[in-house]
Amino acid sequence: MRVVVALGGNALLRRGEAMTAENQRKNARIAAEALAPLYDDGHEVVITHGNGPQVGLLALQGAAYEHVEPYPLDVLGAETVGMIGYMIEQELGNLLPYEKPFATILTQVEVDPNDPAFKDPTKPIGPLYSKEDAEKLAEEKGWSIREDGDKWRRVVPSPLPKHIFEIRPIKWLLDHDVLVIAAGGGGIPTMYNEEKKLVGVECVIDKDRCSGLLAKEIEADVYIMATDADAVYLDWGTPSQRAIKSASPDALDAYGFAAGSMGPKVEAAQTFARQTGKTAVICTLAEVPQAIAGNKGTSISMDAGDTKFY
């Protein structure tokens, strides 16, 4: 079975955790331990991942060095893809047989310069701040900021992915038994300028949307979004909360999910199911193998019918 697993940001850096290399290495090891069983089950695997905290940290570090202009977000994104891919490859390599090959692909993704997202920044990057500190930084650096739980973060545009340029080499690697890490951070954002030249863009593409597009293009059998929630819930945080076991995309249209948390994942799952007729799953990282078998998480597919609960 060909599987795409999108690792949530918490898979590499947990909320409120210090952004040290040691912490990220530790979390990469935890992710590798959760995903290694997919090899034993004989699956072809592509791993994608977020990079919001890492890009934000590099942007802050770059801003502190005043002798050159800060590097743009597309370049910082490429840097973090290398770092995160290296850690995941090494930790998986310490668990899987020596002969198992890995490859991290710098993945350029095209966006539309006229995407309305450029006028409404929503994608959080970087560390969490108090409201006072966030407002001060926004004034100093010209940032857009928004609330994130009880804290505040910098936000940047998040346009829809149109095209993934490295699809052919990714398919080739999968056909040759390589475990691939791709579309890190939603891919490196690019667009064609007025001279029809491909250039980088100051934005961050949503990782779940890009991973869904990747899963469709490589004809994955299942698309999994690993997050810190064991399922999609209705009435989350209330005494009447209910965990969804399975549902069709149309059935999920009847409910509302928060744009800042589960909403984009549900939307990405619905889109993948509708466009491919295959299954998308939202689950915890530790439960990915069971979720593939349909025993954990929330499964979204065209033949699921009405919403079923645990």
Short mmCIF file of C-alpha atoms in Angstrom, two decimals:
data_model
loop_
_atom_site.label_atom_id
_atom_site.label_comp_id
_atom_site.label_asym_id
_atom_site.label_seq_id
_atom_site.Cartn_x
_atom_site.Cartn_y
_atom_site.Cartn_z
CA MET A 1 0.00 0.00 0.00
CA ARG A 2 1.28 3.48 -0.87
CA VAL A 3 0.91 5.76 2.16
CA VAL A 4 1.46 9.49 2.74
CA VAL A 5 1.88 10.47 6.39
CA ALA A 6 1.79 14.19 7.23
CA LEU A 7 3.45 14.90 10.57
CA GLY A 8 1.93 17.76 12.52
CA GLY A 9 4.14 20.47 13.99
CA ASN A 10 3.89 18.80 17.41
CA ALA A 11 5.68 15.77 15.98
CA LEU A 12 8.95 17.73 15.94
CA LEU A 13 8.42 20.52 18.42
CA ARG A 14 5.71 20.33 21.06
CA ARG A 15 3.70 23.39 22.03
CA GLY A 16 5.62 25.56 24.50
CA GLU A 17 8.79 23.43 24.19
CA ALA A 18 12.14 25.17 23.81
CA MET A 19 13.21 25.27 20.15
CA THR A 20 16.52 23.47 20.66
CA ALA A 21 18.16 21.01 18.30
CA GLU A 22 18.15 18.46 21.13
CA ASN A 23 14.38 18.70 21.58
CA GLN A 24 13.75 18.40 17.87
CA ARG A 25 16.07 15.39 17.67
CA LYS A 26 14.19 13.74 20.55
CA ASN A 27 10.83 14.30 18.85
CA ALA A 28 12.16 13.07 15.50
CA ARG A 29 13.17 9.86 17.29
CA ILE A 30 9.64 9.48 18.70
CA ALA A 31 8.19 10.00 15.21
CA ALA A 32 10.58 7.44 13.73
CA GLU A 33 9.60 4.87 16.35
CA ALA A 34 5.92 5.39 15.48
CA LEU A 35 6.46 5.12 11.71
CA ALA A 36 9.02 2.30 11.56
CA PRO A 37 6.26 -0.40 11.76
CA LEU A 38 4.99 0.79 8.35
CA TYR A 39 8.15 -0.71 6.85
CA ASP A 40 7.49 -4.06 8.54
CA ASP A 41 3.98 -4.02 7.05
CA GLY A 42 5.44 -3.63 3.56
CA HIS A 43 4.05 -0.18 2.77
CA GLU A 44 5.56 2.38 0.38
CA VAL A 45 5.88 5.52 2.50
CA VAL A 46 6.16 9.25 1.93
CA ILE A 47 6.57 11.41 5.03
CA THR A 48 5.69 15.11 4.99
CA HIS A 49 6.01 17.51 7.90
CA GLY A 50 5.36 21.01 9.18
CA ASN A 51 8.08 23.61 9.77
CA GLY A 52 6.33 26.69 11.19
CA PRO A 53 8.32 26.94 14.44
CA GLN A 54 11.61 26.25 12.67
CA VAL A 55 11.05 28.86 9.94
CA GLY A 56 10.04 31.42 12.55
CA LEU A 57 13.15 30.75 14.60
CA LEU A 58 15.45 31.14 11.59
CA ALA A 59 13.69 34.38 10.70
CA LEU A 60 14.34 35.72 14.20
CA GLN A 61 17.97 34.61 14.13
CA GLY A 62 18.43 36.22 10.72
CA ALA A 63 16.87 39.48 11.87
CA ALA A 64 19.36 39.64 14.74
CA TYR A 65 22.26 39.79 12.26
CA GLU A 66 21.94 43.29 10.87
CA HIS A 67 24.78 43.25 8.32
CA VAL A 68 22.63 41.64 5.61
CA GLU A 69 18.95 41.71 4.73
CA PRO A 70 16.95 38.88 6.35
CA TYR A 71 16.54 35.83 4.12
CA PRO A 72 13.04 35.39 2.62
CA LEU A 73 10.66 32.71 3.87
CA ASP A 74 11.09 30.45 0.83
CA VAL A 75 14.85 30.23 1.46
CA LEU A 76 14.33 29.66 5.18
CA GLY A 77 11.81 26.97 4.32
CA ALA A 78 14.37 25.19 2.16
CA GLU A 79 16.87 25.34 5.02
CA THR A 80 14.47 23.80 7.52
CA VAL A 81 13.49 21.03 5.10
CA GLY A 82 17.12 19.93 5.00
CA MET A 83 17.46 20.00 8.79
CA ILE A 84 14.23 18.16 9.53
CA GLY A 85 14.70 15.62 6.74
CA TYR A 86 18.20 14.88 8.02
CA MET A 87 16.91 14.18 11.52
CA ILE A 88 14.04 11.96 10.36
CA GLU A 89 16.29 10.02 7.98
CA GLN A 90 18.88 9.40 10.64
CA GLU A 91 16.42 8.34 13.34
CA LEU A 92 14.56 6.00 10.96
CA GLY A 93 17.90 4.67 9.73
CA ASN A 94 18.78 3.68 13.29
CA LEU A 95 15.62 1.55 13.44
CA LEU A 96 15.21 0.06 9.98
CA PRO A 97 17.54 -2.37 8.17
CA TYR A 98 20.81 -0.87 6.95
CA GLU A 99 19.96 -1.53 3.30
CA LYS A 100 16.70 0.50 3.41
CA PRO A 101 17.30 3.70 1.37
CA PHE A 102 15.96 7.16 2.28
CA ALA A 103 15.76 10.44 0.39
CA THR A 104 14.71 13.94 1.41
CA ILE A 105 13.45 15.93 -1.57
CA LEU A 106 13.49 19.73 -1.66
CA THR A 107 9.98 20.18 -3.03
CA GLN A 108 9.06 23.34 -4.95
CA VAL A 109 5.34 24.07 -5.01
CA GLU A 110 3.66 26.59 -7.30
CA VAL A 111 1.11 29.07 -5.95
CA ASP A 112 -1.09 31.61 -7.71
CA PRO A 113 0.12 35.22 -7.36
CA ASN A 114 -3.54 36.29 -7.34
CA ASP A 115 -4.51 33.96 -4.48
CA PRO A 116 -6.65 35.96 -2.00
CA ALA A 117 -4.55 34.58 0.86
CA PHE A 118 -1.90 37.22 0.12
CA LYS A 119 -4.36 39.85 1.36
CA ASP A 120 -5.30 37.91 4.51
CA PRO A 121 -2.31 36.37 6.37
CA THR A 122 -3.43 33.45 8.55
CA LYS A 123 -0.58 30.91 8.78
CA PRO A 124 1.22 31.02 12.16
CA ILE A 125 5.00 30.70 12.21
CA GLY A 126 7.65 31.04 14.89
CA PRO A 127 7.38 31.00 18.68
CA LEU A 128 4.50 31.97 20.94
CA TYR A 129 4.41 35.44 22.49
CA SER A 130 2.41 37.34 25.05
CA LYS A 131 0.07 39.88 23.50
CA GLU A 132 2.29 42.75 24.64
CA ASP A 133 5.45 41.25 23.14
CA ALA A 134 3.68 40.28 19.91
CA GLU A 135 2.29 43.78 19.42
CA LYS A 136 5.72 45.29 20.03
CA LEU A 137 7.37 42.97 17.49
CA ALA A 138 4.60 43.59 14.97
CA GLU A 139 5.21 47.32 15.20
CA GLU A 140 8.99 46.96 14.96
CA LYS A 141 9.09 44.43 12.14
CA GLY A 142 5.86 45.10 10.24
CA TRP A 143 4.45 41.67 11.08
CA SER A 144 0.84 40.54 11.02
CA ILE A 145 -0.09 38.79 14.28
CA ARG A 146 -3.03 36.74 15.54
CA GLU A 147 -4.12 34.93 18.68
CA ASP A 148 -3.04 31.30 19.04
CA GLY A 149 -4.81 29.84 22.07
CA ASP A 150 -3.85 31.99 25.04
CA LYS A 151 -0.78 33.36 23.23
CA TRP A 152 -0.01 35.29 20.03
CA ARG A 153 2.07 34.44 16.95
CA ARG A 154 3.27 35.96 13.72
CA VAL A 155 1.10 35.04 10.72
CA VAL A 156 1.94 35.05 7.02
CA PRO A 157 -0.05 34.37 3.80
CA SER A 158 -0.98 30.74 3.10
CA PRO A 159 -2.02 30.36 -0.57
CA LEU A 160 -3.33 27.11 -2.02
CA PRO A 161 -0.82 24.75 -3.68
CA LYS A 162 -1.29 24.48 -7.46
CA HIS A 163 1.49 22.21 -8.68
CA ILE A 164 4.31 20.13 -7.17
CA PHE A 165 7.37 20.22 -9.44
CA GLU A 166 9.17 17.16 -8.06
CA ILE A 167 6.35 14.63 -8.49
CA ARG A 168 8.25 12.59 -11.11
CA PRO A 169 11.41 12.00 -9.03
CA ILE A 170 9.27 11.22 -5.97
CA LYS A 171 7.38 8.56 -7.95
CA TRP A 172 10.65 7.17 -9.31
CA LEU A 173 12.09 6.85 -5.80
CA LEU A 174 8.98 5.09 -4.50
CA ASP A 175 9.11 2.67 -7.42
CA HIS A 176 12.68 1.84 -6.36
CA ASP A 177 11.82 1.08 -2.71
CA VAL A 178 13.02 4.41 -1.29
CA LEU A 179 11.33 5.91 1.76
CA VAL A 180 10.78 9.54 0.76
CA ILE A 181 10.53 12.69 2.87
CA ALA A 182 8.98 15.44 0.76
CA ALA A 183 6.79 18.57 0.75
CA GLY A 184 8.29 19.65 4.06
CA GLY A 185 6.51 22.67 5.50
CA GLY A 186 3.96 22.50 2.69
CA GLY A 187 6.73 22.73 0.12
CA ILE A 188 8.93 25.65 -0.89
CA PRO A 189 6.52 28.34 -2.19
CA THR A 190 7.20 29.51 -5.73
CA MET A 191 5.36 31.32 -8.53
CA TYR A 192 5.95 32.46 -12.09
CA ASN A 193 6.65 36.17 -12.38
CA GLU A 194 5.75 38.50 -15.26
CA GLU A 195 8.80 37.27 -17.20
CA LYS A 196 7.58 33.65 -16.81
CA LYS A 197 10.52 32.88 -14.52
CA LEU A 198 10.03 30.75 -11.41
CA VAL A 199 10.78 32.72 -8.23
CA GLY A 200 10.37 32.22 -4.50
CA VAL A 201 7.45 33.69 -2.55
CA GLU A 202 7.21 35.21 0.94
CA CYS A 203 4.53 32.87 2.31
CA VAL A 204 3.96 29.42 3.84
CA ILE A 205 1.76 26.80 2.16
CA ASP A 206 -0.49 24.76 4.43
CA LYS A 207 1.22 21.42 5.00
CA ASP A 208 -1.98 19.36 5.05
CA ARG A 209 -3.30 20.80 1.79
CA CYS A 210 0.02 20.30 0.03
CA SER A 211 0.37 16.78 1.42
CA GLY A 212 -3.12 15.97 0.15
CA LEU A 213 -2.17 17.20 -3.32
CA LEU A 214 1.01 15.12 -3.16
CA ALA A 215 -0.96 12.04 -2.09
CA LYS A 216 -3.31 12.51 -5.03
CA GLU A 217 -0.51 13.03 -7.57
CA ILE A 218 1.48 9.95 -6.51
CA GLU A 219 -1.75 7.88 -6.40
CA ALA A 220 -1.45 7.07 -2.69
CA ASP A 221 -3.87 4.50 -1.31
CA VAL A 222 -4.33 6.37 1.96
CA TYR A 223 -3.49 9.85 3.22
CA ILE A 224 -2.85 10.17 6.96
CA MET A 225 -2.60 13.37 8.99
CA ALA A 226 -0.87 12.63 12.29
CA THR A 227 -1.67 15.19 14.95
CA ASP A 228 -2.07 15.46 18.73
CA ALA A 229 -5.77 14.54 18.63
CA ASP A 230 -6.80 10.88 18.51
CA ALA A 231 -9.77 11.68 16.26
CA VAL A 232 -11.94 14.50 14.93
CA TYR A 233 -14.42 15.55 17.61
CA LEU A 234 -17.78 17.24 17.58
CA ASP A 235 -18.43 19.66 20.45
CA TRP A 236 -14.77 19.47 21.44
CA GLY A 237 -14.06 20.54 25.02
CA THR A 238 -17.66 20.17 26.19
CA PRO A 239 -19.35 17.40 28.21
CA SER A 240 -21.10 16.27 25.01
CA GLN A 241 -17.96 15.89 22.88
CA ARG A 242 -17.99 12.88 20.52
CA ALA A 243 -15.14 11.30 18.54
CA ILE A 244 -15.91 10.55 14.90
CA LYS A 245 -14.89 7.07 13.74
CA SER A 246 -15.82 7.48 10.07
CA ALA A 247 -17.75 9.78 7.75
CA SER A 248 -18.14 10.73 4.13
CA PRO A 249 -16.92 14.16 2.98
CA ASP A 250 -20.53 15.22 2.44
CA ALA A 251 -21.52 14.16 5.94
CA LEU A 252 -18.75 16.32 7.42
CA ASP A 253 -20.08 19.35 5.54
CA ALA A 254 -22.88 19.46 8.11
CA TYR A 255 -20.45 20.36 10.91
CA GLY A 256 -18.16 23.28 11.65
CA PHE A 257 -14.50 22.82 12.59
CA ALA A 258 -12.20 25.54 13.89
CA ALA A 259 -10.10 27.19 11.19
CA GLY A 260 -7.17 27.46 13.60
CA SER A 261 -7.03 23.77 14.51
CA MET A 262 -8.95 20.87 12.95
CA GLY A 263 -10.62 22.78 10.10
CA PRO A 264 -7.75 22.64 7.54
CA LYS A 265 -7.15 18.94 8.24
CA VAL A 266 -10.82 18.05 7.73
CA GLU A 267 -10.88 20.12 4.53
CA ALA A 268 -7.72 18.42 3.23
CA ALA A 269 -9.19 15.00 4.05
CA GLN A 270 -12.46 15.82 2.29
CA THR A 271 -10.65 17.09 -0.81
CA PHE A 272 -8.44 13.99 -1.06
CA ALA A 273 -11.40 11.63 -0.63
CA ARG A 274 -13.52 13.47 -3.20
CA GLN A 275 -10.78 13.73 -5.80
CA THR A 276 -9.44 10.19 -5.51
CA GLY A 277 -12.22 8.03 -4.07
CA LYS A 278 -9.70 6.83 -1.49
CA THR A 279 -9.39 7.21 2.28
CA ALA A 280 -7.95 9.99 4.40
CA VAL A 281 -7.36 9.50 8.14
CA ILE A 282 -6.77 11.90 11.03
CA CYS A 283 -5.17 10.30 14.10
CA THR A 284 -2.32 10.52 16.59
CA LEU A 285 1.22 9.77 15.53
CA ALA A 286 1.44 6.72 17.80
CA GLU A 287 -1.68 5.20 16.24
CA VAL A 288 -0.77 5.53 12.54
CA PRO A 289 -0.35 1.76 11.94
CA GLN A 290 -3.72 1.00 13.59
CA ALA A 291 -5.36 3.89 11.74
CA ILE A 292 -4.32 2.43 8.39
CA ALA A 293 -6.16 -0.73 9.38
CA GLY A 294 -9.24 1.34 10.24
CA ASN A 295 -9.06 0.70 13.98
CA LYS A 296 -8.05 4.17 15.21
CA GLY A 297 -8.57 7.80 14.27
CA THR A 298 -11.19 9.33 12.00
CA SER A 299 -11.53 7.87 8.49
CA ILE A 300 -13.01 10.00 5.69
CA SER A 301 -14.02 8.24 2.46
CA MET A 302 -16.70 8.48 -0.20
CA ASP A 303 -18.27 5.16 0.79
CA ALA A 304 -18.31 5.83 4.54
CA GLY A 305 -21.88 7.09 4.51
CA ASP A 306 -23.34 8.88 7.52
CA THR A 307 -21.18 9.92 10.47
CA LYS A 308 -20.29 7.07 12.86
CA PHE A 309 -18.94 7.67 16.36
CA TYR A 310 -16.77 5.70 18.74
#
